[in-house]
PDB file of C-alpha atoms in Angstrom:
ATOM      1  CA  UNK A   1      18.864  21.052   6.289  1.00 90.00           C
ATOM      2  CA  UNK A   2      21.247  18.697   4.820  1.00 94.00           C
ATOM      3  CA  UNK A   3      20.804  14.976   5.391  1.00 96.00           C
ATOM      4  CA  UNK A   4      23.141  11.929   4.610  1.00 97.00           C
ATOM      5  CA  UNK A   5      20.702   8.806   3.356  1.00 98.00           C
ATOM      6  CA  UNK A   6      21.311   5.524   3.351  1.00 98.00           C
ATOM      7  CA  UNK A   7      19.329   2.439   1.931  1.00 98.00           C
ATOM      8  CA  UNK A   8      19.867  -0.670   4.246  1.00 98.00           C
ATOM      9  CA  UNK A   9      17.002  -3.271   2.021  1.00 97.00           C
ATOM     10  CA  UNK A  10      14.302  -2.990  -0.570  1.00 97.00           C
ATOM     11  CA  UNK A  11      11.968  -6.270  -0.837  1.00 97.00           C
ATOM     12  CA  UNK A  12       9.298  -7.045  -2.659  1.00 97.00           C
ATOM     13  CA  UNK A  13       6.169  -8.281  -1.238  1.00 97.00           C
ATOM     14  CA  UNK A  14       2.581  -9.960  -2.533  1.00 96.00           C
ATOM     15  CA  UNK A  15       1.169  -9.326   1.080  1.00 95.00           C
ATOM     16  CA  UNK A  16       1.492  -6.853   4.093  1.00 95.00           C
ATOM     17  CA  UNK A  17       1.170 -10.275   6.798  1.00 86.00           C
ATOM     18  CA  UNK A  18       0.097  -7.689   9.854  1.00 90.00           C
ATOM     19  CA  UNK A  19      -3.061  -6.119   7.770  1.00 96.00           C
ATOM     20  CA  UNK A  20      -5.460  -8.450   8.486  1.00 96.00           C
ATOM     21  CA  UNK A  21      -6.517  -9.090  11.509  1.00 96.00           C
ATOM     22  CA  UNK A  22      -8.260 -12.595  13.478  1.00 94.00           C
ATOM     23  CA  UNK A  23     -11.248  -9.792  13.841  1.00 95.00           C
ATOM     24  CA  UNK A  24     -11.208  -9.419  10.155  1.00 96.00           C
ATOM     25  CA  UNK A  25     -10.903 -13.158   9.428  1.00 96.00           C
ATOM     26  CA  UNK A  26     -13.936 -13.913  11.916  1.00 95.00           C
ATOM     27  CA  UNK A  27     -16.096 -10.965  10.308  1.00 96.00           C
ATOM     28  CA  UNK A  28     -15.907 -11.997   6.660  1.00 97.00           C
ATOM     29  CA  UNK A  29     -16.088 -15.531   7.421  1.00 96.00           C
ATOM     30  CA  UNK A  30     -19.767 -14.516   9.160  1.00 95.00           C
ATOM     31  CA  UNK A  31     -19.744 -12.721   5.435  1.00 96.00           C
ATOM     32  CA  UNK A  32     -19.209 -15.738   3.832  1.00 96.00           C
ATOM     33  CA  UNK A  33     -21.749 -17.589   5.612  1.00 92.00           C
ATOM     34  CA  UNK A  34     -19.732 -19.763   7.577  1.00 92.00           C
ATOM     35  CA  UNK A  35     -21.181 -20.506  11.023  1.00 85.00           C
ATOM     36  CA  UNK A  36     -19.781 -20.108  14.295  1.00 86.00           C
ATOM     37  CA  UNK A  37     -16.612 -18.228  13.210  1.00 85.00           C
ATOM     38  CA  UNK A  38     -15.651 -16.680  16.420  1.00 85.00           C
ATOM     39  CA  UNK A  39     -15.315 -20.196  18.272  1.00 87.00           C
ATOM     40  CA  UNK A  40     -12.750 -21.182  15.521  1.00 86.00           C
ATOM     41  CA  UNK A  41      -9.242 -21.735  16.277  1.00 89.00           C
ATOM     42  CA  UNK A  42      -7.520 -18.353  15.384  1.00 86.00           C
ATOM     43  CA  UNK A  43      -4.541 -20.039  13.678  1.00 87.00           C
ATOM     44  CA  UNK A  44      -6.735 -21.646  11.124  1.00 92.00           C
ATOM     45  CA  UNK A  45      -8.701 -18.131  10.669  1.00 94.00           C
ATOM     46  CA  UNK A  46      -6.953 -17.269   7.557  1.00 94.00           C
ATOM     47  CA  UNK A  47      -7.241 -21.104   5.925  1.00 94.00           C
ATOM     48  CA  UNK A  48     -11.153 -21.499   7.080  1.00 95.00           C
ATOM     49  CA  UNK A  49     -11.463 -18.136   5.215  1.00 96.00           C
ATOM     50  CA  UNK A  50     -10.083 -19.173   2.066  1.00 96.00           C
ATOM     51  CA  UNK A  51     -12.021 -22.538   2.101  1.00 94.00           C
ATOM     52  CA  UNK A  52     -15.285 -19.968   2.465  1.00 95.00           C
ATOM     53  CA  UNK A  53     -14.274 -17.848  -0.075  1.00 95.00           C
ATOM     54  CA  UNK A  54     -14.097 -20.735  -2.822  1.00 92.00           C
ATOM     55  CA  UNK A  55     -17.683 -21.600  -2.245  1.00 92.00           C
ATOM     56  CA  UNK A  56     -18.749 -18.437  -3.973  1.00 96.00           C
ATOM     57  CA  UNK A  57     -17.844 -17.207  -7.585  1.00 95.00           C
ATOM     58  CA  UNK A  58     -14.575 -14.728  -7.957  1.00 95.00           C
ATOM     59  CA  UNK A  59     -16.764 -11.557  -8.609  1.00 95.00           C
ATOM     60  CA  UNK A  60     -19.125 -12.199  -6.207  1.00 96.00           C
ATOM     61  CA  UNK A  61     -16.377 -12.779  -3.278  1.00 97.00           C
ATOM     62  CA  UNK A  62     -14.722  -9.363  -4.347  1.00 97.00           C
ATOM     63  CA  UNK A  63     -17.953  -7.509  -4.033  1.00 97.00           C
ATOM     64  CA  UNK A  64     -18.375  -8.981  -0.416  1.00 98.00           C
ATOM     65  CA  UNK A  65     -14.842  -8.207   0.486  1.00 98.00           C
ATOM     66  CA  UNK A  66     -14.815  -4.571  -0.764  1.00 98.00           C
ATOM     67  CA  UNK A  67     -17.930  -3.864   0.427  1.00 98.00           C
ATOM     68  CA  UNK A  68     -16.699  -4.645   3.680  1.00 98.00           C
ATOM     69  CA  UNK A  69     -13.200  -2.692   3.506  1.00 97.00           C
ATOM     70  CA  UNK A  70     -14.830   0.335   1.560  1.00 98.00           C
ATOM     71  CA  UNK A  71     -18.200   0.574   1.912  1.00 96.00           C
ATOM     72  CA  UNK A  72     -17.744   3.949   3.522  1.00 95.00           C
ATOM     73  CA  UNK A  73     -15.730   5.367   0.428  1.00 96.00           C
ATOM     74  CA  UNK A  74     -17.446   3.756  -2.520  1.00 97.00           C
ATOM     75  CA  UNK A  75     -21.364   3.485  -3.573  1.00 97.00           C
ATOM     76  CA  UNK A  76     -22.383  -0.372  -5.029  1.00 96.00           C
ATOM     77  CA  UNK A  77     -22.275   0.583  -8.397  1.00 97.00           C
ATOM     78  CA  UNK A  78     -18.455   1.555  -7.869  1.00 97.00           C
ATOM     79  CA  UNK A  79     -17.668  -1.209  -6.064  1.00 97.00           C
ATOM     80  CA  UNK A  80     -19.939  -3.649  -8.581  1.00 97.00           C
ATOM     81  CA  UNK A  81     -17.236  -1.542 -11.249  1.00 97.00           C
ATOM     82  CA  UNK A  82     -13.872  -2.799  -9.145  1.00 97.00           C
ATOM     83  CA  UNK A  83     -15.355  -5.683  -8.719  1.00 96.00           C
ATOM     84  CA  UNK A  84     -15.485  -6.886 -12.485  1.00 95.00           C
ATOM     85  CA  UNK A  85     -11.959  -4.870 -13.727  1.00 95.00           C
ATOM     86  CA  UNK A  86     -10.168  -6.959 -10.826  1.00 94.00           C
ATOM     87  CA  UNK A  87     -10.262  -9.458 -13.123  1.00 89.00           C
ATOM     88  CA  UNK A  88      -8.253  -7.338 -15.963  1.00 89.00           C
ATOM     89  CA  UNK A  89      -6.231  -5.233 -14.425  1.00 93.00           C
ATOM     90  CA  UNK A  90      -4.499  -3.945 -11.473  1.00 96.00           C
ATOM     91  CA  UNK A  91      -7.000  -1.849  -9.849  1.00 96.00           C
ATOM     92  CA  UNK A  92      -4.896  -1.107  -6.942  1.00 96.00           C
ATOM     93  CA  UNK A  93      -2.464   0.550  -9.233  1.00 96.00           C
ATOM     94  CA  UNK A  94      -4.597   2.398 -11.983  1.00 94.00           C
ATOM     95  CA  UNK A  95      -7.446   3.520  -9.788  1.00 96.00           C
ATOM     96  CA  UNK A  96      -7.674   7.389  -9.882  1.00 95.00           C
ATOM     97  CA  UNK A  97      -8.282   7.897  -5.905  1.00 96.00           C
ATOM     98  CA  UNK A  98      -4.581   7.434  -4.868  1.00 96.00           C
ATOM     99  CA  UNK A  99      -6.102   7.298  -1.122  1.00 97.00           C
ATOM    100  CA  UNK A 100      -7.879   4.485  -1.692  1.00 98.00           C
ATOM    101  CA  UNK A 101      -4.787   2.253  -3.660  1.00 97.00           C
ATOM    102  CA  UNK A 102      -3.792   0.594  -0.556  1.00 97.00           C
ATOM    103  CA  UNK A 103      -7.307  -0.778   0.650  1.00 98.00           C
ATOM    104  CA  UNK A 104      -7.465  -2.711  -2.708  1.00 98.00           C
ATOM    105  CA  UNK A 105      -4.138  -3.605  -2.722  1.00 98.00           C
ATOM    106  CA  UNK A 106      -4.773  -5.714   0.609  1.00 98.00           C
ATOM    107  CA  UNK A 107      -8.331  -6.970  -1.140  1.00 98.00           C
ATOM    108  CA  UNK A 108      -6.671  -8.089  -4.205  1.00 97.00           C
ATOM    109  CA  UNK A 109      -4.061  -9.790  -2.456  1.00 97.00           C
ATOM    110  CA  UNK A 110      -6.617 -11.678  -0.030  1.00 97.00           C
ATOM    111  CA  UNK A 111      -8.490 -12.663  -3.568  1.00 97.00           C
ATOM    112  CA  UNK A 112      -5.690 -13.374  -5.351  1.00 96.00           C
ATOM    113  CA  UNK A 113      -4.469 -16.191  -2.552  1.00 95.00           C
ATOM    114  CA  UNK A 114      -7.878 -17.313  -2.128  1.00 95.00           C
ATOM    115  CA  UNK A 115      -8.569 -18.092  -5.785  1.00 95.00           C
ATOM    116  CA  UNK A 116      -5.046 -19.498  -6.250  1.00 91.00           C
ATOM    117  CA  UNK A 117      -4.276 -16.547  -8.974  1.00 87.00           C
ATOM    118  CA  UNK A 118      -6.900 -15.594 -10.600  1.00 91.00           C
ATOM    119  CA  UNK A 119      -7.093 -12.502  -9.634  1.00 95.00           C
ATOM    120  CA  UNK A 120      -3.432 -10.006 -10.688  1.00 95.00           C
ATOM    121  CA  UNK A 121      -1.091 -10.707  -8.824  1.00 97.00           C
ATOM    122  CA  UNK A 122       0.376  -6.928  -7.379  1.00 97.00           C
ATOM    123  CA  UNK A 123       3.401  -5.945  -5.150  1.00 97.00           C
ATOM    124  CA  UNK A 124       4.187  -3.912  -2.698  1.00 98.00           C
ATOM    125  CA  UNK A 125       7.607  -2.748  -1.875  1.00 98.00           C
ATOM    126  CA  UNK A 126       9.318  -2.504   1.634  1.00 98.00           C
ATOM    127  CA  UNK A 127      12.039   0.132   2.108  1.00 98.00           C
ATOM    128  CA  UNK A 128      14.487   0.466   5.578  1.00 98.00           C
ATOM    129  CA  UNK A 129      16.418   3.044   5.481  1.00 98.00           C
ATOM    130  CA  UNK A 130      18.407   5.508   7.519  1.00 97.00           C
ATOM    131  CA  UNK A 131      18.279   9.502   7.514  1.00 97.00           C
ATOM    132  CA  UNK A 132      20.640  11.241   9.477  1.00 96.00           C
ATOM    133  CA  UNK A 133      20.298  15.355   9.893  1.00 94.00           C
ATOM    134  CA  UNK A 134      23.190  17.807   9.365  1.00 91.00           C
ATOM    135  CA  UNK A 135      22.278  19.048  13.063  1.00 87.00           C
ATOM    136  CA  UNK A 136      19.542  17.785  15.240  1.00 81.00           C
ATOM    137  CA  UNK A 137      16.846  14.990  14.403  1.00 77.00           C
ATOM    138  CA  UNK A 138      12.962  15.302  14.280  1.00 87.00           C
ATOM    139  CA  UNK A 139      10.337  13.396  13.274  1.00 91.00           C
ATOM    140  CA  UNK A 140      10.286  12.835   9.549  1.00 96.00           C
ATOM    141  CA  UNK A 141       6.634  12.990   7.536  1.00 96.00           C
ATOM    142  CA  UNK A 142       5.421  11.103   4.463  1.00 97.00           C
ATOM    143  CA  UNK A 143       6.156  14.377   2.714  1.00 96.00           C
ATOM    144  CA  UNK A 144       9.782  14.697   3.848  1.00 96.00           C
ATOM    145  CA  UNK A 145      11.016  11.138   3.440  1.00 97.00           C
ATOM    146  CA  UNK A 146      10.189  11.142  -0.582  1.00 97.00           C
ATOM    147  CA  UNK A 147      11.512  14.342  -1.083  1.00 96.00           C
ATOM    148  CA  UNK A 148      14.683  13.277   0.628  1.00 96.00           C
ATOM    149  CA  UNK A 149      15.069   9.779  -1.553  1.00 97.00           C
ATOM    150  CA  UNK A 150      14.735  11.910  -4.204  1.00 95.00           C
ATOM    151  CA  UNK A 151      18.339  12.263  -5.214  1.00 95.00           C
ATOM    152  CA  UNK A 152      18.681   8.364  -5.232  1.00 97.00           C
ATOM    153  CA  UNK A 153      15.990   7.549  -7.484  1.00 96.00           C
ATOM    154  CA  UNK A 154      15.975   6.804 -10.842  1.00 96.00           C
ATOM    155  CA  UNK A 155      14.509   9.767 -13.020  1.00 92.00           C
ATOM    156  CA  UNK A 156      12.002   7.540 -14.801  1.00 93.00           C
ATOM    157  CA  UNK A 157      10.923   6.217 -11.361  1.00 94.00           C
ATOM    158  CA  UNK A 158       6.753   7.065 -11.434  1.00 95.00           C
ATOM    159  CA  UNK A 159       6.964   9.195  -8.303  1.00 94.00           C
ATOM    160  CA  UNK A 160       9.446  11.715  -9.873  1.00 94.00           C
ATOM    161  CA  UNK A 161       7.856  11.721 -13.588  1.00 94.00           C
ATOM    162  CA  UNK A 162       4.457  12.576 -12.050  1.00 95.00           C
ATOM    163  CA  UNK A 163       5.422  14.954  -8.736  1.00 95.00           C
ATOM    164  CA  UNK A 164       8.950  16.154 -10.300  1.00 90.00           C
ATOM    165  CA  UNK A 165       8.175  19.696  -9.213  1.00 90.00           C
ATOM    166  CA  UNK A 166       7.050  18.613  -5.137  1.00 90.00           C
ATOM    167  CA  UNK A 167       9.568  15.910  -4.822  1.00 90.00           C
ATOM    168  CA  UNK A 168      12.590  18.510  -5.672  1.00 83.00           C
ATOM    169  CA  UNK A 169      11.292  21.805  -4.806  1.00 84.00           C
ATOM    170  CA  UNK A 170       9.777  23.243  -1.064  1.00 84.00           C
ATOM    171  CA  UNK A 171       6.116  22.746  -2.741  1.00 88.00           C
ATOM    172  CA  UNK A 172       3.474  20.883  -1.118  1.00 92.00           C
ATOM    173  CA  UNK A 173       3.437  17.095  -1.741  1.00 95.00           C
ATOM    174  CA  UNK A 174       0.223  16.551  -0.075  1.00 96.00           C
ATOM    175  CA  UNK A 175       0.060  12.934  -2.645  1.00 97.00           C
ATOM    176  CA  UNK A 176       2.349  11.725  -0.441  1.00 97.00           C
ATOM    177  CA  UNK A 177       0.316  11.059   2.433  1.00 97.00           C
ATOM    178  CA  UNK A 178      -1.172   7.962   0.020  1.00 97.00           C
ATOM    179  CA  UNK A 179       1.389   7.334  -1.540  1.00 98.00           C
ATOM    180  CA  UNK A 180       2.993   6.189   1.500  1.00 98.00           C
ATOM    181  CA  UNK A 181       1.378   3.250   2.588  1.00 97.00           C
ATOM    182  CA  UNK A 182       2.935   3.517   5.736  1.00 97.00           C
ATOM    183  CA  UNK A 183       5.582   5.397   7.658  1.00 98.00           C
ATOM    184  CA  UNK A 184       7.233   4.463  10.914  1.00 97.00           C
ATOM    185  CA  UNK A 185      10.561   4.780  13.140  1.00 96.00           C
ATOM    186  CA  UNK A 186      11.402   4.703  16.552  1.00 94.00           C
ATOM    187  CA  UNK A 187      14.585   7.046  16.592  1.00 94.00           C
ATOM    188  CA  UNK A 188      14.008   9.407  13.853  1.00 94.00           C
ATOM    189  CA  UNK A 189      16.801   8.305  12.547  1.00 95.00           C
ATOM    190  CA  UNK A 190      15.721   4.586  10.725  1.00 97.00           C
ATOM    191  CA  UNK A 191      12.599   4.525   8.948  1.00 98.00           C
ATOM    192  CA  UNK A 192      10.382   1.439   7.666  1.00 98.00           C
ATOM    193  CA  UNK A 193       8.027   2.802   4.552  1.00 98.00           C
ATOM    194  CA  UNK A 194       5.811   1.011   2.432  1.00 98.00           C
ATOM    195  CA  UNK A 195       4.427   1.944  -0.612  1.00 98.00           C
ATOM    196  CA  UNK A 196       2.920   0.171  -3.768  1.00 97.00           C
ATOM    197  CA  UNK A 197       6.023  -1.233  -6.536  1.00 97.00           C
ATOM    198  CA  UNK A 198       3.331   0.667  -8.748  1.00 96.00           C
ATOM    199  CA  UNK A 199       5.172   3.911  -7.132  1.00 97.00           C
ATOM    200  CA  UNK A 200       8.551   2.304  -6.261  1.00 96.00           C
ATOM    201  CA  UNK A 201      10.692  -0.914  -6.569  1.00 94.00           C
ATOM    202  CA  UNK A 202      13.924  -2.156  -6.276  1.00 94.00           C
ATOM    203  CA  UNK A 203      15.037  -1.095  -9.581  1.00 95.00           C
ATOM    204  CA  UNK A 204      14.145   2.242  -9.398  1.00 96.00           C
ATOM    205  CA  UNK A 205      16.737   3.220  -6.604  1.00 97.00           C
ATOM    206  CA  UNK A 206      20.160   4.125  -7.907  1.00 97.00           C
ATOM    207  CA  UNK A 207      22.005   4.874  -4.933  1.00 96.00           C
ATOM    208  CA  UNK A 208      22.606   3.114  -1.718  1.00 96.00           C
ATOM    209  CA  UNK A 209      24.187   6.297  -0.205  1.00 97.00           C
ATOM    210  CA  UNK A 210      23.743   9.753  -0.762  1.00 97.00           C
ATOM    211  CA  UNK A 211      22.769  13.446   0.513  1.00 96.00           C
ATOM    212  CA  UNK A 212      19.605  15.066   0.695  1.00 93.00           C
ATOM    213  CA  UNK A 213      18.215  18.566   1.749  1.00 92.00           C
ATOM    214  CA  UNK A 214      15.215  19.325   2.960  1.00 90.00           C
ATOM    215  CA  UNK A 215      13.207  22.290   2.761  1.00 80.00           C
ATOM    216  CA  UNK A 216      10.044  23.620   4.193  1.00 62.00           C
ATOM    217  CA  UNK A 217       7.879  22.937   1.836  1.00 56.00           C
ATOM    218  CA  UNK A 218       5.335  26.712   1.065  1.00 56.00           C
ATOM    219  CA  UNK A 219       2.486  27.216   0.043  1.00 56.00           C
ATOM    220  CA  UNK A 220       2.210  29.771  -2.752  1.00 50.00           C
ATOM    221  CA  UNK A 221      -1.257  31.325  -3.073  1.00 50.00           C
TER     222      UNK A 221
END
């Protein structure tokens, strides 16, 4: 089915504001040893955090913070790992679990505001955009909404140099799920994605208009 695309903004971001929640704030505050954390005022969560988090040294405030976003997907000695390259590099970006790119992203972020920078600074990106069907309008996945920007993408954009063959064939593009930070629209028409400006930014789309088809993607065993 043919589609007709259009790109209404693309911004770049240092922090997704809605991620963290007062729960969070209260929990790793009790972390962080500070008492009494759910009687605090819950506009001055995120601040009373921050004033925690500088009591204790860098690496030891990103072991306490992954450990409580990912202790269900990574042993210690992996997180004691992240812990120590978050000081070098980009882990969000370079890890090899793509799933797990947009935890850290979130952790880094927290860290690098809490330290003031000394942590990498990474970015996410925030795309609106519209996608309008040939005939009829469902519900577009993770999976379809890439494939469809394809054709206004740059070709050295990441996404297309490492998933060429699923972002412009019907193959599976099961990546996509993660690559995708999240996905949302309330016509199925507009869509809101967000993704990491390790896998997309501004520069990378070429087009503000442009068609699309989509395909049903096959499995070939």
């Amino acid at each position: 089915m043919k589609y007709q695309i259009i790109i209404k903004s693309a911004n770049t971001v240092d922090q997704i504001e809605e991620y963290w929640t007062n729960e969070d704030y209260v929990k790793l505050l009790e972390k962080f040893d500070y008492p009494d954390a759910s009687d605090a005022d819950a506009a001055s969560l995120r601040e009373l955090l921050f004033m925690a988090i500088s009591d204790f040294e860098p690496k030891d405030a990103a072991v306490i913070v992954l450990e409580y976003k990912l202790s269900q997907d990574l042993n210690e000695g992996q997180i004691q790992q992240i812990s120590n390259d978050m000081f070098l590099d980009k882990v969000c970006e370079e890890y090899p679990e793509i799933g797990l790119h947009s935890t850290l992203f979130h952790v880094n972020q927290l860290l690098f505001k809490a330290y003031n920078g000394k942590f990498p600074n990474a970015k996410a990106t925030i795309l609106e955009c519209s996608m309008t069907a040939s005939e009829g309008a469902s519900e577009l996945t993770k999976e379809n909404v890439l494939k469809l920007l394809s054709n206004g993408l740059s070709g050295s954009t990441l996404i297309k140099r490492l998933f060429d063959h699923a972002m412009n064939e019907n193959a599976p593009f099961p990546e996509a799920e993660d690559i995708l930070w999240n996905l949302t629209t309330s016509d199925n028409v507009n869509y809101t994605l967000t993704t990491s400006e390790y896998w997309l930014n501004k520069e990378d789309i070429i087009a503000s208009e442009f068609e699309g088809v989509l395909e049903v993607a096959v499995n070939v065993e």
